[in-house]
Short mmCIF file of C-alpha atoms in Angstrom, two decimals:
data_model
loop_
_atom_site.label_atom_id
_atom_site.label_comp_id
_atom_site.label_asym_id
_atom_site.label_seq_id
_atom_site.Cartn_x
_atom_site.Cartn_y
_atom_site.Cartn_z
CA GLY A 1 0.00 0.00 0.00
CA ALA A 2 0.86 3.66 -0.16
CA VAL A 3 3.30 5.07 2.37
CA VAL A 4 2.76 8.06 4.62
CA SER A 5 5.67 9.14 6.78
CA GLN A 6 5.57 11.28 9.90
CA HIS A 7 8.45 13.02 11.58
CA PRO A 8 9.42 13.15 14.36
CA SER A 9 8.02 9.98 15.87
CA ARG A 10 8.66 11.25 19.37
CA VAL A 11 9.27 14.73 20.68
CA ILE A 12 9.69 16.13 24.16
CA CYS A 13 9.53 19.86 24.64
CA LYS A 14 9.27 22.44 27.36
CA SER A 15 6.04 24.21 28.09
CA GLY A 16 5.66 27.37 26.02
CA THR A 17 7.68 26.19 23.03
CA SER A 18 6.34 25.34 19.59
CA VAL A 19 6.66 21.97 17.90
CA LYS A 20 6.32 21.14 14.21
CA ILE A 21 5.29 17.71 12.97
CA GLU A 22 5.68 16.79 9.31
CA CYS A 23 3.53 14.42 7.31
CA ARG A 24 4.67 13.25 3.89
CA SER A 25 3.05 11.04 1.28
CA LEU A 26 6.04 9.22 -0.16
CA ASP A 27 4.71 7.53 -3.28
CA PHE A 28 1.56 9.40 -4.18
CA GLN A 29 0.18 12.91 -4.29
CA ALA A 30 -2.42 13.82 -1.71
CA THR A 31 -4.62 16.83 -2.20
CA THR A 32 -6.23 16.10 1.14
CA MET A 33 -4.58 15.18 4.41
CA PHE A 34 -6.07 14.82 7.86
CA TRP A 35 -4.72 15.37 11.35
CA TYR A 36 -5.94 13.35 14.31
CA ARG A 37 -5.02 13.25 17.96
CA GLN A 38 -5.38 10.29 20.24
CA PHE A 39 -5.28 10.16 24.03
CA PRO A 40 -4.40 6.93 25.86
CA LYS A 41 -7.02 4.19 25.54
CA GLN A 42 -9.21 6.41 23.37
CA SER A 43 -10.08 6.45 19.71
CA LEU A 44 -8.75 8.86 17.11
CA MET A 45 -10.29 12.32 17.12
CA LEU A 46 -10.23 14.31 13.90
CA MET A 47 -8.66 17.71 14.42
CA ALA A 48 -8.62 19.19 10.95
CA THR A 49 -8.77 18.54 7.24
CA SER A 50 -5.90 19.95 5.23
CA ASN A 51 -6.30 20.71 1.53
CA GLU A 52 -3.32 21.56 -0.62
CA GLY A 53 -3.09 25.26 -1.36
CA SER A 54 -5.95 26.33 0.86
CA LYS A 55 -6.71 26.90 4.52
CA ALA A 56 -7.35 23.92 6.71
CA THR A 57 -10.83 23.14 7.98
CA TYR A 58 -10.85 22.63 11.74
CA GLU A 59 -13.26 20.51 13.73
CA GLN A 60 -15.38 22.13 16.37
CA GLY A 61 -13.44 22.81 19.53
CA VAL A 62 -10.00 22.72 17.91
CA GLU A 63 -8.14 26.02 18.19
CA LYS A 64 -6.82 26.98 14.79
CA ASP A 65 -4.38 29.50 16.25
CA LYS A 66 -2.88 26.86 18.47
CA PHE A 67 -2.69 24.04 15.95
CA LEU A 68 -1.34 25.59 12.77
CA ILE A 69 -1.69 23.43 9.68
CA ASN A 70 0.08 24.07 6.41
CA HIS A 71 -0.36 21.98 3.26
CA ALA A 72 1.97 23.73 0.86
CA SER A 73 2.55 20.85 -1.54
CA LEU A 74 0.84 17.69 -2.72
CA THR A 75 3.15 15.56 -0.62
CA LEU A 76 3.65 17.53 2.59
CA SER A 77 1.44 18.78 5.38
CA THR A 78 2.72 20.18 8.66
CA LEU A 79 1.12 20.59 12.07
CA THR A 80 2.63 23.14 14.42
CA VAL A 81 1.58 23.06 18.05
CA THR A 82 2.21 26.60 19.21
CA SER A 83 3.00 27.52 22.81
CA ALA A 84 2.61 23.91 23.85
CA HIS A 85 1.36 23.04 27.33
CA PRO A 86 1.27 19.72 29.18
CA GLU A 87 -2.38 19.17 28.23
CA ASP A 88 -1.27 19.15 24.57
CA SER A 89 0.69 15.97 25.23
CA SER A 90 -0.85 13.36 22.97
CA PHE A 91 -0.34 11.02 20.02
CA TYR A 92 -0.76 13.00 16.81
CA ILE A 93 -1.48 11.06 13.63
CA CYS A 94 -1.72 12.29 10.06
CA SER A 95 -3.32 10.59 7.10
CA ALA A 96 -3.46 11.14 3.37
CA LEU A 97 -6.33 10.37 1.09
CA ILE A 98 -6.12 8.75 -2.31
CA THR A 99 -8.84 10.42 -4.30
CA GLY A 100 -12.05 8.63 -5.27
CA PRO A 101 -13.40 5.72 -3.27
CA GLY A 102 -9.89 4.84 -2.25
CA GLU A 103 -8.06 4.25 0.95
CA LEU A 104 -6.93 6.62 3.64
CA PHE A 105 -3.34 5.89 4.60
CA PHE A 106 -1.94 6.82 7.98
CA GLY A 107 1.44 7.89 9.21
CA GLU A 108 3.17 6.16 12.09
CA GLY A 109 2.13 8.84 14.54
CA SER A 110 4.06 11.37 16.59
CA ARG A 111 4.06 11.22 20.35
CA LEU A 112 4.34 14.68 21.88
CA THR A 113 5.26 15.10 25.52
CA VAL A 114 5.20 18.62 26.92
CA LEU A 115 7.01 19.05 30.20
CA ASP B 1 -22.64 10.68 9.05
CA ALA B 2 -23.68 7.10 9.60
CA LYS B 3 -22.76 5.83 13.03
CA THR B 4 -21.21 2.41 13.61
CA THR B 5 -21.57 0.09 16.58
CA GLN B 6 -18.99 -2.54 17.45
CA PRO B 7 -18.49 -4.79 20.47
CA PRO B 8 -15.81 -3.29 22.72
CA SER B 9 -13.72 -6.44 22.89
CA MET B 10 -13.39 -9.98 21.53
CA ASP B 11 -11.10 -12.93 22.01
CA CYS B 12 -10.04 -15.39 19.36
CA ALA B 13 -7.88 -18.49 19.49
CA GLU B 14 -4.72 -18.44 17.41
CA GLY B 15 -5.24 -20.15 14.06
CA ARG B 16 -9.00 -19.79 14.15
CA ALA B 17 -11.07 -17.34 12.15
CA ALA B 18 -11.82 -14.02 13.81
CA ASN B 19 -15.22 -12.59 12.90
CA LEU B 20 -15.66 -8.96 13.87
CA PRO B 21 -19.18 -7.54 13.53
CA CYS B 22 -20.21 -3.98 12.84
CA ASN B 23 -23.66 -2.43 12.76
CA HIS B 24 -24.28 0.60 10.56
CA SER B 25 -28.05 0.71 10.31
CA THR B 26 -28.21 4.34 9.15
CA ILE B 27 -25.82 3.91 6.25
CA SER B 28 -26.71 5.71 3.02
CA GLY B 29 -26.54 4.26 -0.45
CA ASN B 30 -23.31 6.01 -1.43
CA GLU B 31 -21.39 5.43 1.80
CA TYR B 32 -18.56 2.93 1.88
CA VAL B 33 -17.65 0.65 4.79
CA TYR B 34 -13.97 0.72 5.72
CA TRP B 35 -12.00 -1.33 8.21
CA TYR B 36 -8.76 -0.27 9.84
CA ARG B 37 -6.78 -1.68 12.71
CA GLN B 38 -4.41 -0.08 15.15
CA ILE B 39 -1.67 -1.89 16.94
CA HIS B 40 -0.53 -0.21 20.13
CA SER B 41 1.27 3.12 19.59
CA GLN B 42 1.16 2.89 15.81
CA GLY B 43 -0.88 4.62 13.14
CA PRO B 44 -3.99 2.80 11.90
CA GLN B 45 -3.49 0.27 9.13
CA TYR B 46 -5.92 -0.04 6.24
CA ILE B 47 -7.48 -3.50 5.94
CA ILE B 48 -10.31 -3.47 3.44
CA HIS B 49 -13.32 -1.53 2.22
CA GLY B 50 -16.51 -2.17 0.27
CA LEU B 51 -19.78 -0.68 -0.87
CA LYS B 52 -22.25 -3.53 -1.22
CA ASN B 53 -20.43 -6.55 -2.60
CA ASN B 54 -18.34 -8.84 -0.46
CA GLU B 55 -14.64 -8.14 -0.75
CA THR B 56 -11.51 -10.19 -0.14
CA ASN B 57 -7.85 -9.34 -0.13
CA GLU B 58 -4.67 -10.83 1.27
CA MET B 59 -5.48 -9.65 4.78
CA ALA B 60 -9.18 -10.26 5.26
CA SER B 61 -12.66 -10.68 3.87
CA LEU B 62 -15.51 -8.22 4.23
CA ILE B 63 -19.05 -9.50 4.24
CA ILE B 64 -21.76 -6.85 3.86
CA THR B 65 -25.39 -7.82 4.39
CA GLU B 66 -27.80 -7.30 1.53
CA ASP B 67 -29.53 -4.41 3.30
CA ARG B 68 -26.05 -2.96 4.07
CA LYS B 69 -27.00 -2.35 7.68
CA SER B 70 -24.23 -4.49 9.03
CA SER B 71 -20.96 -6.05 8.01
CA THR B 72 -18.43 -8.57 9.28
CA LEU B 73 -14.68 -8.48 8.95
CA ILE B 74 -13.17 -11.94 8.78
CA LEU B 75 -9.53 -12.72 9.53
CA PRO B 76 -9.38 -16.32 8.27
CA HIS B 77 -6.48 -17.56 10.38
CA ALA B 78 -5.78 -15.20 13.25
CA THR B 79 -2.23 -14.91 14.56
CA LEU B 80 -0.89 -13.27 17.70
CA ARG B 81 0.17 -10.31 15.55
CA ASP B 82 -3.47 -9.64 14.72
CA THR B 83 -4.07 -8.47 18.27
CA ALA B 84 -5.17 -4.86 17.80
CA VAL B 85 -8.10 -2.46 17.94
CA TYR B 86 -10.27 -2.84 14.84
CA TYR B 87 -12.25 0.11 13.59
CA CYS B 88 -15.29 -0.07 11.35
CA ILE B 89 -15.92 3.22 9.59
CA VAL B 90 -18.66 4.41 7.30
CA ARG B 91 -17.22 6.94 4.94
CA LYS B 92 -19.20 9.79 3.44
CA GLY B 93 -17.21 11.96 1.09
CA GLN B 94 -13.89 12.75 2.71
CA ASN B 95 -15.02 12.03 6.24
CA PHE B 96 -13.50 9.11 8.12
CA VAL B 97 -14.89 9.20 11.65
CA PHE B 98 -13.46 6.68 14.10
CA GLY B 99 -15.61 5.11 16.78
CA PRO B 100 -14.21 3.25 19.80
CA GLY B 101 -13.58 0.06 17.80
CA THR B 102 -13.24 -3.56 18.92
CA ARG B 103 -10.18 -4.66 20.85
CA LEU B 104 -9.34 -8.11 19.46
CA SER B 105 -7.11 -10.31 21.57
CA VAL B 106 -5.71 -13.36 19.81
CA LEU B 107 -4.87 -15.98 22.42
CA PRO B 108 -2.22 -18.70 22.09
#
């Protein structure tokens, strides 16, 4: 299947700093990517839908100024957690959609720990 | 979006078939059924999807009832590595909404 790569897989940062997570589709172009977060023992929660060349669409309750999403090319979307706090500690997962009734492929996830 | 209902957990003996049910009674005619699984601390892995016909690939089979209100994912010969949380998703347009899933434990 198609490959989606996330980087970094783990990151530890101090409270108040910003962290950028990259999501790349390695062998296909993705006009649409998604960002999820997952807390321990819970399911994935959709944060935002990222469309190449346009502003991301955020789910209700997700602060767009805190979670900055950029989808500047057909193979790269980035999520920046700005002024991170301990409650932002979570498993962040991106996915990329193959157009049509195709599959959604997921990255390996990025575990963020804010101290 | 159509909501899905899955049992929270299931056990299966190694080597036996694992049959994971999913109810999606409010599914619309143009909505696909997708199955993903997530092994601990990894991103979800695509398994299979279908619209109304039964589907089979190298990982699993998907059986969709004629009225499309429910489906079953079948892992024909479960191994210990199939232990994971399995998510049944009804997709409308670009939306993939994850429910709590079924935690499958394959036992030796």
